[in-house]
CSV table of C-alpha atoms in Angstrom, one decimal:
chain,number,residue,atom,x,y,z
A,1,LEU,CA,66.3,-42.3,96.3
A,2,ALA,CA,68.4,-45.3,95.4
A,3,CYS,CA,72.2,-45.1,95.0
A,4,HIS,CA,73.7,-47.7,92.7
A,5,PRO,CA,75.9,-50.1,94.7
A,6,ARG,CA,79.0,-49.1,92.7
A,7,GLY,CA,78.1,-45.4,93.1
A,8,ALA,CA,77.8,-44.6,89.3
A,9,ARG,CA,74.1,-43.7,89.2
A,10,LEU,CA,71.3,-42.4,91.3
A,11,ALA,CA,67.6,-43.3,90.8
A,12,LEU,CA,64.9,-40.9,92.0
A,13,ALA,CA,61.2,-41.4,92.3
A,14,ARG,CA,58.7,-38.5,92.4
A,15,THR,CA,55.2,-38.4,93.9
A,16,ASP,CA,53.5,-38.5,90.5
A,17,GLY,CA,55.1,-41.9,89.8
A,18,ALA,CA,57.9,-40.6,87.5
A,19,VAL,CA,61.4,-42.2,87.9
A,20,GLU,CA,64.6,-40.4,86.9
A,21,VAL,CA,68.1,-41.6,86.7
A,22,TYR,CA,71.1,-39.3,87.2
A,23,ASN,CA,74.7,-40.2,86.1
A,24,PHE,CA,77.3,-39.2,88.8
A,25,ALA,CA,80.3,-39.6,86.4
A,26,ALA,CA,78.8,-37.1,83.9
A,27,ASN,CA,78.4,-34.3,86.5
A,28,TYR,CA,75.1,-35.6,87.9
A,29,PHE,CA,73.4,-35.3,84.5
A,30,GLN,CA,69.8,-36.4,84.3
A,31,GLU,CA,70.2,-39.3,81.9
A,32,LYS,CA,66.8,-41.0,81.8
A,33,VAL,CA,63.2,-40.1,82.7
A,34,ILE,CA,60.4,-42.7,82.9
A,35,PRO,CA,57.1,-40.8,82.9
A,36,GLY,CA,54.6,-41.2,85.7
A,37,HIS,CA,51.3,-43.1,85.6
A,38,GLU,CA,48.1,-42.5,87.5
A,39,ALA,CA,48.0,-46.0,89.1
A,40,ARG,CA,51.7,-46.1,90.0
A,41,SER,CA,52.9,-44.6,93.3
A,42,VAL,CA,56.5,-45.3,94.2
A,43,GLU,CA,57.3,-45.7,97.9
A,44,SER,CA,60.7,-47.4,97.5
A,45,LEU,CA,63.3,-48.0,94.8
A,46,CYS,CA,66.3,-50.3,94.7
A,47,TRP,CA,68.9,-51.6,92.4
A,48,ALA,CA,69.4,-55.4,92.1
A,49,ALA,CA,71.3,-57.9,90.0
A,50,GLY,CA,73.7,-55.3,88.7
A,51,ASP,CA,71.9,-52.7,86.7
A,52,ARG,CA,68.3,-53.7,87.2
A,53,LEU,CA,66.0,-51.1,88.8
A,54,PHE,CA,62.9,-52.1,90.8
A,55,GLY,CA,60.2,-49.9,92.4
A,56,ALA,CA,57.3,-50.8,94.7
A,57,GLY,CA,54.4,-48.7,96.0
A,58,LEU,CA,50.9,-48.4,97.5
A,59,GLY,CA,49.4,-50.1,94.4
A,60,GLY,CA,50.8,-53.4,95.8
A,61,ASP,CA,52.9,-54.2,92.8
A,62,ILE,CA,56.7,-54.7,92.4
A,63,THR,CA,57.7,-53.0,89.1
A,64,GLU,CA,60.8,-53.5,87.1
A,65,TYR,CA,61.8,-50.6,84.9
A,66,ASP,CA,63.1,-51.0,81.4
A,67,LEU,CA,65.9,-48.5,81.4
A,68,SER,CA,66.5,-48.7,77.6
A,69,GLY,CA,62.8,-48.4,76.6
A,70,LEU,CA,62.1,-45.9,79.4
A,71,ARG,CA,58.9,-47.6,80.6
A,72,ALA,CA,57.7,-49.9,83.4
A,73,ALA,CA,58.5,-53.3,82.0
A,74,ARG,CA,56.7,-55.8,84.2
A,75,GLY,CA,54.8,-55.7,87.4
A,76,VAL,CA,54.3,-58.6,89.9
A,77,ASP,CA,51.6,-58.4,92.7
A,78,GLY,CA,53.3,-58.5,96.1
A,79,GLY,CA,50.3,-60.3,97.6
A,80,GLY,CA,50.2,-58.3,100.9
A,81,GLY,CA,48.3,-55.1,100.0
A,82,PRO,CA,50.1,-51.8,99.6
A,83,ILE,CA,53.9,-52.0,99.8
A,84,TRP,CA,55.5,-49.5,102.2
A,85,SER,CA,59.1,-50.6,101.9
A,86,MET,CA,61.5,-52.7,99.8
A,87,ALA,CA,65.2,-53.6,100.1
A,88,ALA,CA,67.6,-55.7,98.0
A,89,ASN,CA,70.2,-58.0,99.7
A,90,GLY,CA,73.9,-57.4,99.5
A,91,THR,CA,74.4,-59.6,96.4
A,92,GLY,CA,71.3,-58.2,94.6
A,93,THR,CA,69.7,-61.6,94.1
A,94,GLN,CA,66.8,-61.2,96.5
A,95,LEU,CA,64.2,-58.5,97.2
A,96,ALA,CA,62.4,-58.2,100.5
A,97,ILE,CA,59.1,-56.2,100.7
A,98,GLY,CA,57.2,-54.9,103.7
A,99,CYS,CA,53.4,-54.8,103.3
A,100,GLU,CA,50.3,-53.2,104.8
A,101,ASP,CA,49.2,-56.6,106.3
A,102,GLY,CA,52.3,-56.9,108.4
A,103,SER,CA,54.0,-59.5,106.3
A,104,VAL,CA,57.6,-59.5,105.0
A,105,LYS,CA,58.0,-61.4,101.7
A,106,ILE,CA,61.1,-62.4,99.8
A,107,PHE,CA,61.3,-62.5,96.0
A,108,GLN,CA,64.1,-64.1,93.9
A,109,VAL,CA,65.5,-61.9,91.1
A,110,VAL,CA,65.7,-64.2,88.0
A,111,PRO,CA,66.5,-63.4,84.4
A,112,GLY,CA,63.5,-61.7,82.9
A,113,GLY,CA,61.7,-60.9,86.2
A,114,ILE,CA,61.2,-61.9,89.8
A,115,GLN,CA,59.8,-65.0,91.5
A,116,PHE,CA,58.1,-65.4,94.9
A,117,GLU,CA,60.3,-67.3,97.3
A,118,GLN,CA,59.1,-67.2,100.9
A,119,ASN,CA,56.9,-65.5,103.5
A,120,LEU,CA,58.6,-64.5,106.7
A,121,ASP,CA,56.9,-64.4,110.1
A,122,ARG,CA,53.9,-62.1,110.0
A,123,ARG,CA,53.0,-59.7,112.9
A,124,LYS,CA,50.3,-57.1,113.3
A,125,GLY,CA,51.1,-53.6,112.0
A,126,ARG,CA,52.3,-52.3,108.6
A,127,VAL,CA,56.0,-52.8,107.8
A,128,LEU,CA,57.2,-49.2,107.1
A,129,SER,CA,61.0,-49.8,106.8
A,130,LEU,CA,63.3,-52.7,106.0
A,131,SER,CA,67.1,-53.4,106.0
A,132,TRP,CA,69.2,-56.5,105.3
A,133,HIS,CA,72.3,-57.5,107.3
A,134,PRO,CA,75.3,-57.3,105.0
A,135,SER,CA,75.7,-61.1,105.3
A,136,ASP,CA,72.1,-61.6,104.1
A,137,THR,CA,71.2,-63.8,107.1
A,138,HIS,CA,68.8,-61.4,108.9
A,139,ILE,CA,66.3,-58.7,108.1
A,140,VAL,CA,65.2,-55.9,110.4
A,141,ALA,CA,61.6,-54.6,109.9
A,142,GLY,CA,60.3,-51.3,111.4
A,143,SER,CA,56.6,-50.9,112.2
A,144,ILE,CA,54.6,-48.7,114.6
A,145,ASP,CA,56.0,-48.7,118.2
A,146,PHE,CA,58.4,-51.6,117.5
A,147,PHE,CA,60.9,-53.2,115.2
A,148,ARG,CA,61.8,-56.8,114.8
A,149,VAL,CA,64.8,-58.9,113.6
A,150,ILE,CA,63.9,-61.9,111.4
A,151,ASP,CA,66.1,-64.9,110.6
A,152,VAL,CA,65.9,-65.3,106.8
A,153,THR,CA,66.6,-69.1,106.8
A,154,SER,CA,63.9,-70.1,109.4
A,155,GLY,CA,61.6,-67.1,108.6
A,156,GLN,CA,61.1,-66.6,112.4
A,157,THR,CA,61.3,-63.4,114.5
A,158,VAL,CA,64.3,-63.7,116.8
A,159,GLN,CA,64.0,-60.3,118.5
A,160,ARG,CA,61.2,-57.8,119.0
A,161,ILE,CA,62.1,-54.5,120.5
A,162,MET,CA,59.7,-51.7,121.6
A,163,VAL,CA,61.1,-48.3,120.7
A,164,ASN,CA,59.1,-46.6,123.5
A,165,HIS,CA,59.5,-49.0,126.4
A,166,HIS,CA,61.5,-46.4,128.4
A,167,VAL,CA,59.0,-43.6,127.8
A,168,GLU,CA,56.5,-43.4,130.6
A,169,LYS,CA,53.0,-43.9,129.2
A,170,ALA,CA,53.7,-42.6,125.7
A,171,LYS,CA,50.5,-40.9,124.6
A,172,ARG,CA,51.1,-41.0,120.8
A,173,GLU,CA,52.3,-43.9,118.7
A,174,CYS,CA,55.9,-43.9,117.5
A,175,VAL,CA,56.5,-44.6,113.8
A,176,VAL,CA,59.8,-46.2,112.9
A,177,TRP,CA,60.1,-44.4,109.5
A,178,ALA,CA,63.6,-45.7,108.6
A,179,ILE,CA,65.9,-48.5,109.8
A,180,ALA,CA,69.4,-50.0,109.1
A,181,LEU,CA,71.1,-53.2,110.3
A,182,LEU,CA,74.9,-52.8,110.4
A,183,SER,CA,77.4,-55.6,110.1
A,184,SER,CA,78.4,-55.2,113.8
A,185,GLY,CA,74.8,-56.2,114.7
A,186,THR,CA,73.8,-52.7,115.7
A,187,VAL,CA,70.3,-51.6,114.6
A,188,VAL,CA,69.9,-47.9,113.8
A,189,SER,CA,66.3,-46.7,113.9
A,190,ALA,CA,64.8,-43.3,113.0
A,191,ASP,CA,61.4,-42.4,114.3
A,192,SER,CA,58.5,-39.9,114.5
A,193,PHE,CA,59.7,-38.6,117.9
A,194,GLY,CA,62.8,-37.1,116.1
A,195,ARG,CA,65.2,-39.7,117.5
A,196,VAL,CA,68.0,-41.7,115.9
A,197,GLN,CA,68.7,-44.7,118.1
A,198,PHE,CA,71.3,-47.4,118.2
A,199,TRP,CA,70.3,-50.8,119.5
A,200,ASP,CA,72.2,-54.0,120.4
A,201,TRP,CA,69.7,-56.4,118.8
A,202,GLU,CA,71.0,-59.6,120.5
A,203,GLN,CA,70.7,-58.1,124.0
A,204,GLY,CA,67.6,-56.0,123.0
A,205,THR,CA,69.2,-52.9,124.7
A,206,LEU,CA,69.5,-49.3,123.7
A,207,ALA,CA,73.2,-48.3,123.3
A,208,GLU,CA,72.8,-44.7,122.2
A,209,SER,CA,70.0,-42.2,121.5
A,210,HIS,CA,70.3,-38.9,119.6
A,211,THR,CA,67.3,-36.5,119.5
A,212,VAL,CA,68.1,-34.7,116.3
A,213,SER,CA,64.8,-32.9,115.8
A,214,THR,CA,61.6,-31.7,117.5
A,215,SER,CA,59.7,-33.3,114.6
A,216,ALA,CA,59.9,-36.7,112.8
A,217,VAL,CA,63.1,-38.2,111.3
A,218,LEU,CA,61.7,-39.6,108.0
A,219,SER,CA,64.7,-41.1,106.2
A,220,LEU,CA,68.1,-42.6,106.9
A,221,ALA,CA,71.1,-43.9,104.8
A,222,VAL,CA,74.4,-45.5,105.8
A,223,SER,CA,77.7,-45.2,104.0
A,224,GLU,CA,79.4,-48.3,102.6
A,225,LYS,CA,82.1,-48.3,105.3
A,226,GLU,CA,79.4,-47.9,108.0
A,227,ASP,CA,81.2,-44.9,109.6
A,228,SER,CA,78.8,-42.2,108.5
A,229,ILE,CA,75.0,-41.9,108.5
A,230,VAL,CA,72.8,-39.2,106.9
A,231,VAL,CA,69.2,-38.6,108.2
A,232,GLY,CA,66.4,-36.3,106.9
A,233,THR,CA,63.7,-34.7,109.0
A,234,SER,CA,60.2,-33.2,108.5
A,235,THR,CA,61.6,-29.7,109.2
A,236,GLY,CA,63.7,-29.8,106.0
A,237,ALA,CA,67.0,-30.3,107.8
A,238,THR,CA,69.5,-33.1,107.2
A,239,TYR,CA,72.1,-34.3,109.7
A,240,GLN,CA,75.2,-36.4,109.4
A,241,LEU,CA,76.3,-38.7,112.2
A,242,GLN,CA,79.9,-39.9,112.2
A,243,LEU,CA,81.5,-42.8,114.1
A,244,LEU,CA,84.6,-41.1,115.7
A,245,PRO,CA,87.1,-42.2,118.4
A,246,VAL,CA,86.4,-40.9,121.9
A,247,LYS,CA,90.1,-40.3,122.5
A,248,LEU,CA,92.7,-39.6,119.8
A,249,GLY,CA,94.2,-43.0,118.8
A,250,GLY,CA,91.8,-44.8,121.2
A,251,GLN,CA,89.8,-47.9,120.3
A,252,GLU,CA,86.4,-46.8,121.8
A,253,LYS,CA,84.2,-45.0,119.2
A,254,ARG,CA,81.0,-43.0,119.5
A,255,TRP,CA,78.5,-41.6,117.1
A,256,VAL,CA,78.8,-37.8,116.8
A,257,ARG,CA,76.1,-35.5,115.2
A,258,THR,CA,77.0,-32.6,113.0
A,259,LYS,CA,75.1,-29.3,112.8
A,260,PRO,CA,72.0,-29.4,110.6
A,261,PHE,CA,72.2,-28.7,106.9
A,262,GLN,CA,69.1,-26.7,106.1
A,263,PHE,CA,68.8,-27.1,102.3
A,264,HIS,CA,65.1,-28.0,102.0
A,265,SER,CA,62.0,-26.0,102.9
A,266,HIS,CA,59.7,-29.1,103.4
A,267,ASP,CA,60.0,-32.8,104.6
A,268,VAL,CA,63.1,-34.6,103.5
A,269,ARG,CA,61.4,-37.8,102.4
A,270,ALA,CA,64.5,-39.6,101.0
A,271,VAL,CA,68.3,-39.6,101.6
A,272,ALA,CA,71.2,-41.5,100.0
A,273,HIS,CA,74.9,-41.8,100.9
A,274,SER,CA,77.3,-42.1,98.0
A,275,PRO,CA,81.1,-42.7,98.6
A,276,THR,CA,81.7,-38.9,98.2
A,277,ALA,CA,78.4,-37.1,98.9
A,278,LEU,CA,75.3,-36.8,101.0
A,279,ILE,CA,72.2,-36.8,98.8
A,280,SER,CA,68.7,-35.7,99.8
A,281,GLY,CA,65.3,-35.3,98.2
A,282,GLY,CA,62.4,-33.3,99.7
A,283,LEU,CA,58.7,-32.5,99.2
A,284,ASP,CA,59.9,-29.1,97.9
A,285,ALA,CA,60.7,-31.1,94.8
A,286,GLN,CA,64.4,-30.4,95.1
A,287,LEU,CA,67.4,-32.8,94.8
A,288,VAL,CA,70.4,-31.6,96.8
A,289,ILE,CA,73.9,-33.2,96.6
A,290,ARG,CA,76.4,-32.1,99.2
A,291,PRO,CA,80.0,-33.3,98.6
A,292,LEU,CA,81.9,-34.7,101.6
A,293,MET,CA,84.7,-32.2,101.9
A,294,GLU,CA,87.1,-34.7,103.6
A,295,LYS,CA,86.8,-37.0,100.4
A,296,MET,CA,87.8,-34.1,98.1
A,297,GLN,CA,91.5,-33.8,97.2
A,298,LYS,CA,91.3,-30.2,96.2
A,299,LYS,CA,88.6,-27.5,96.2
A,300,GLY,CA,87.1,-27.2,92.8
A,301,TYR,CA,84.1,-27.8,90.7
A,302,ASP,CA,83.5,-31.3,92.2
A,303,ALA,CA,83.4,-29.8,95.7
A,304,ALA,CA,80.4,-27.5,94.9
A,305,LEU,CA,77.0,-28.0,96.5
A,306,ARG,CA,74.5,-28.9,93.8
A,307,LYS,CA,70.8,-28.0,94.1
A,308,PHE,CA,68.5,-29.2,91.3
A,309,THR,CA,65.7,-26.7,91.6
A,310,PHE,CA,64.3,-26.7,88.1
A,311,PRO,CA,63.2,-29.3,85.6
A,312,HIS,CA,65.7,-30.7,83.1
A,313,ARG,CA,63.1,-31.0,80.4
A,314,ARG,CA,61.1,-28.2,78.8
A,315,LEU,CA,57.6,-27.8,80.5
A,316,VAL,CA,56.7,-24.4,78.9
A,317,SER,CA,56.6,-23.6,75.2
A,318,CYS,CA,56.0,-20.3,73.5
A,319,ALA,CA,54.2,-19.3,70.3
A,320,ARG,CA,56.0,-16.0,69.6
A,321,LYS,CA,53.8,-14.7,66.8
A,322,ALA,CA,50.5,-15.4,68.5
A,323,ARG,CA,51.9,-14.4,72.0
A,324,LEU,CA,50.7,-17.7,73.6
A,325,LEU,CA,52.3,-19.8,76.3
A,326,LEU,CA,51.6,-23.6,76.8
A,327,PHE,CA,52.2,-25.0,80.3
A,328,GLN,CA,52.6,-28.7,80.7
A,329,PHE,CA,51.4,-30.5,83.9
A,330,SER,CA,51.4,-34.3,84.5
A,331,GLN,CA,47.8,-34.8,83.3
A,332,TYR,CA,46.7,-31.6,81.5
A,333,LEU,CA,47.9,-28.6,79.5
A,334,GLU,CA,47.1,-25.0,79.9
A,335,LEU,CA,47.2,-22.4,77.1
A,336,TRP,CA,47.6,-18.7,78.1
A,337,ARG,CA,47.6,-15.5,76.1
A,338,LEU,CA,50.3,-13.0,77.3
A,339,GLY,CA,49.2,-9.6,78.5
A,340,SER,CA,50.1,-6.5,76.6
A,341,THR,CA,50.9,-2.8,77.2
A,342,GLU,CA,50.8,0.4,75.3
A,343,GLU,CA,53.6,2.1,77.2
A,344,THR,CA,57.3,2.1,76.3
A,345,GLY,CA,60.3,2.2,78.7
A,346,LYS,CA,63.9,1.1,79.3
A,347,ASP,CA,65.0,-2.4,79.8
A,348,GLY,CA,64.1,-3.8,83.3
A,349,GLU,CA,61.2,-1.3,83.9
A,350,VAL,CA,57.8,-2.7,84.9
A,351,LEU,CA,55.1,-1.3,82.6
A,352,SER,CA,51.4,-1.2,83.4
A,353,LEU,CA,49.3,-3.6,81.4
A,354,CYS,CA,46.3,-2.5,79.3
A,355,ARG,CA,45.4,-6.2,78.8
A,356,MET,CA,45.9,-8.9,81.5
A,357,PRO,CA,47.2,-12.4,80.8
A,358,GLU,CA,44.3,-14.6,79.8
A,359,HIS,CA,43.7,-18.3,80.4
A,360,LEU,CA,42.3,-19.6,77.1
A,361,VAL,CA,41.9,-23.3,77.5
A,362,GLN,CA,42.7,-26.4,79.6
A,363,LEU,CA,43.3,-29.6,77.8
A,364,LYS,CA,43.0,-32.8,79.8
A,365,SER,CA,44.9,-36.0,78.8
A,366,LYS,CA,42.7,-39.1,78.7
A,367,GLY,CA,43.9,-42.3,80.2
A,368,PRO,CA,46.2,-43.1,83.2
A,369,GLU,CA,49.5,-42.2,81.5
A,370,HIS,CA,51.2,-38.9,82.3
A,371,ILE,CA,52.2,-36.4,79.6
A,372,TYR,CA,55.8,-36.7,78.7
A,373,CYS,CA,56.3,-33.8,76.3
A,374,SER,CA,54.3,-31.0,74.6
A,375,CYS,CA,54.6,-28.1,72.2
A,376,VAL,CA,52.7,-25.2,70.6
A,377,SER,CA,53.5,-24.1,67.1
A,378,PRO,CA,55.1,-20.7,66.5
A,379,CYS,CA,51.8,-19.4,64.9
A,380,GLY,CA,49.8,-20.7,67.8
A,381,THR,CA,47.3,-22.7,65.7
A,382,TRP,CA,48.6,-26.2,66.6
A,383,VAL,CA,49.1,-27.9,70.0
A,384,GLY,CA,50.7,-31.4,70.3
A,385,TYR,CA,51.5,-33.6,73.2
A,386,SER,CA,52.8,-37.1,73.8
A,387,THR,CA,52.5,-39.8,76.5
A,388,ALA,CA,54.7,-43.0,76.7
A,389,SER,CA,52.4,-44.8,74.1
A,390,ARG,CA,50.5,-42.2,72.1
A,391,PHE,CA,50.7,-38.8,70.4
A,392,GLN,CA,47.8,-36.3,70.1
A,393,LEU,CA,47.6,-33.2,67.8
A,394,TYR,CA,45.0,-30.4,68.1
A,395,ARG,CA,44.0,-27.5,65.9
A,396,VAL,CA,43.4,-24.3,67.9
A,397,ARG,CA,41.1,-21.6,66.5
A,398,CYS,CA,40.9,-18.1,68.2
A,399,ASP,CA,37.9,-16.0,67.1
A,400,GLY,CA,38.1,-12.9,69.1
A,401,ASP,CA,37.4,-14.0,72.7
A,402,SER,CA,36.2,-17.5,71.9
A,403,VAL,CA,38.7,-20.4,71.6
A,404,SER,CA,37.9,-23.8,70.1
A,405,LEU,CA,40.0,-27.0,69.9
A,406,ARG,CA,39.6,-29.7,67.2
A,407,LYS,CA,41.4,-33.0,67.6
A,408,VAL,CA,43.3,-34.0,64.5
């Protein structure tokens, strides 16, 4: 997930490489969909240079998306193998990527694309998470068992902190799945031991530790004012941590954890923090938007919890006369004949079938592009589908039990 810096839009990437853009102002309406591609996995998304959207993934390319033509416009090889993480600086002029080979690279965002700028200090171990300091002077990079703070100007590592140094003989490795560098100099890390930890990076010491889950904390996002954090875990729970005064009216503040919000059934792989809501996306394919009630003036439609549990586009079409259903998947279509019954009954009754639903044909799409839309004609004799660059039309013939497809 990537929240637009001005909070007007949300970009979302799915495991099939599809990218969706939601408009907050228009009631979280799904405004754009860029269809997926076999070779494109998206591990991270970010907005840069105003309204430009970039994605990076395990293919090793940084891709810019054309939001008017709804396609991947250009790709640039990151040069460090699969890309696990990417982050834009505060001004949106530079992108940092974390690679499989342990390198952190910086690219300049220029009109019409991006340009390689510099390699930062490389260490062993893939870089799974990245965050810029709001002043753009330092980058924090999370790996396995440690994270490090890098000075952008010199490119050198200025601090390397082991996240498990206080655990006696840790048997399993600790993965730093998500990380954030706050303007105060505090580093917030989320790891596979279920901890959210707050570090003073200059001293290299642990300030606070919150064990929020028995399983891994996979994602983390910080509010613009840096007084609220949302984290997502592999049990499907999300937590909010708020920076609150220890005593009423006092200067000393502490991070306090809320009760879990159990909106997902699977891993919460991505979270975002807009000015008015906590946003989470999970492996259950759901997008959940939970408004922050303290930001709402009055209880109304805007204060409702939103769960996007169904597709916004039509993935099933029906041929009424022929009693056929066409199901659309990312790389194939399935044509089914509905079952039938000889009984009659009232509305809502379940009637026994004399003929079961029948799977007639599976039609695979050729090429790496995913199917964008599909349709079956009302008479059931034509099936058409389209990808981002081509359209295919087939003639369907049903002779008794045998079905044949002819490409037109």
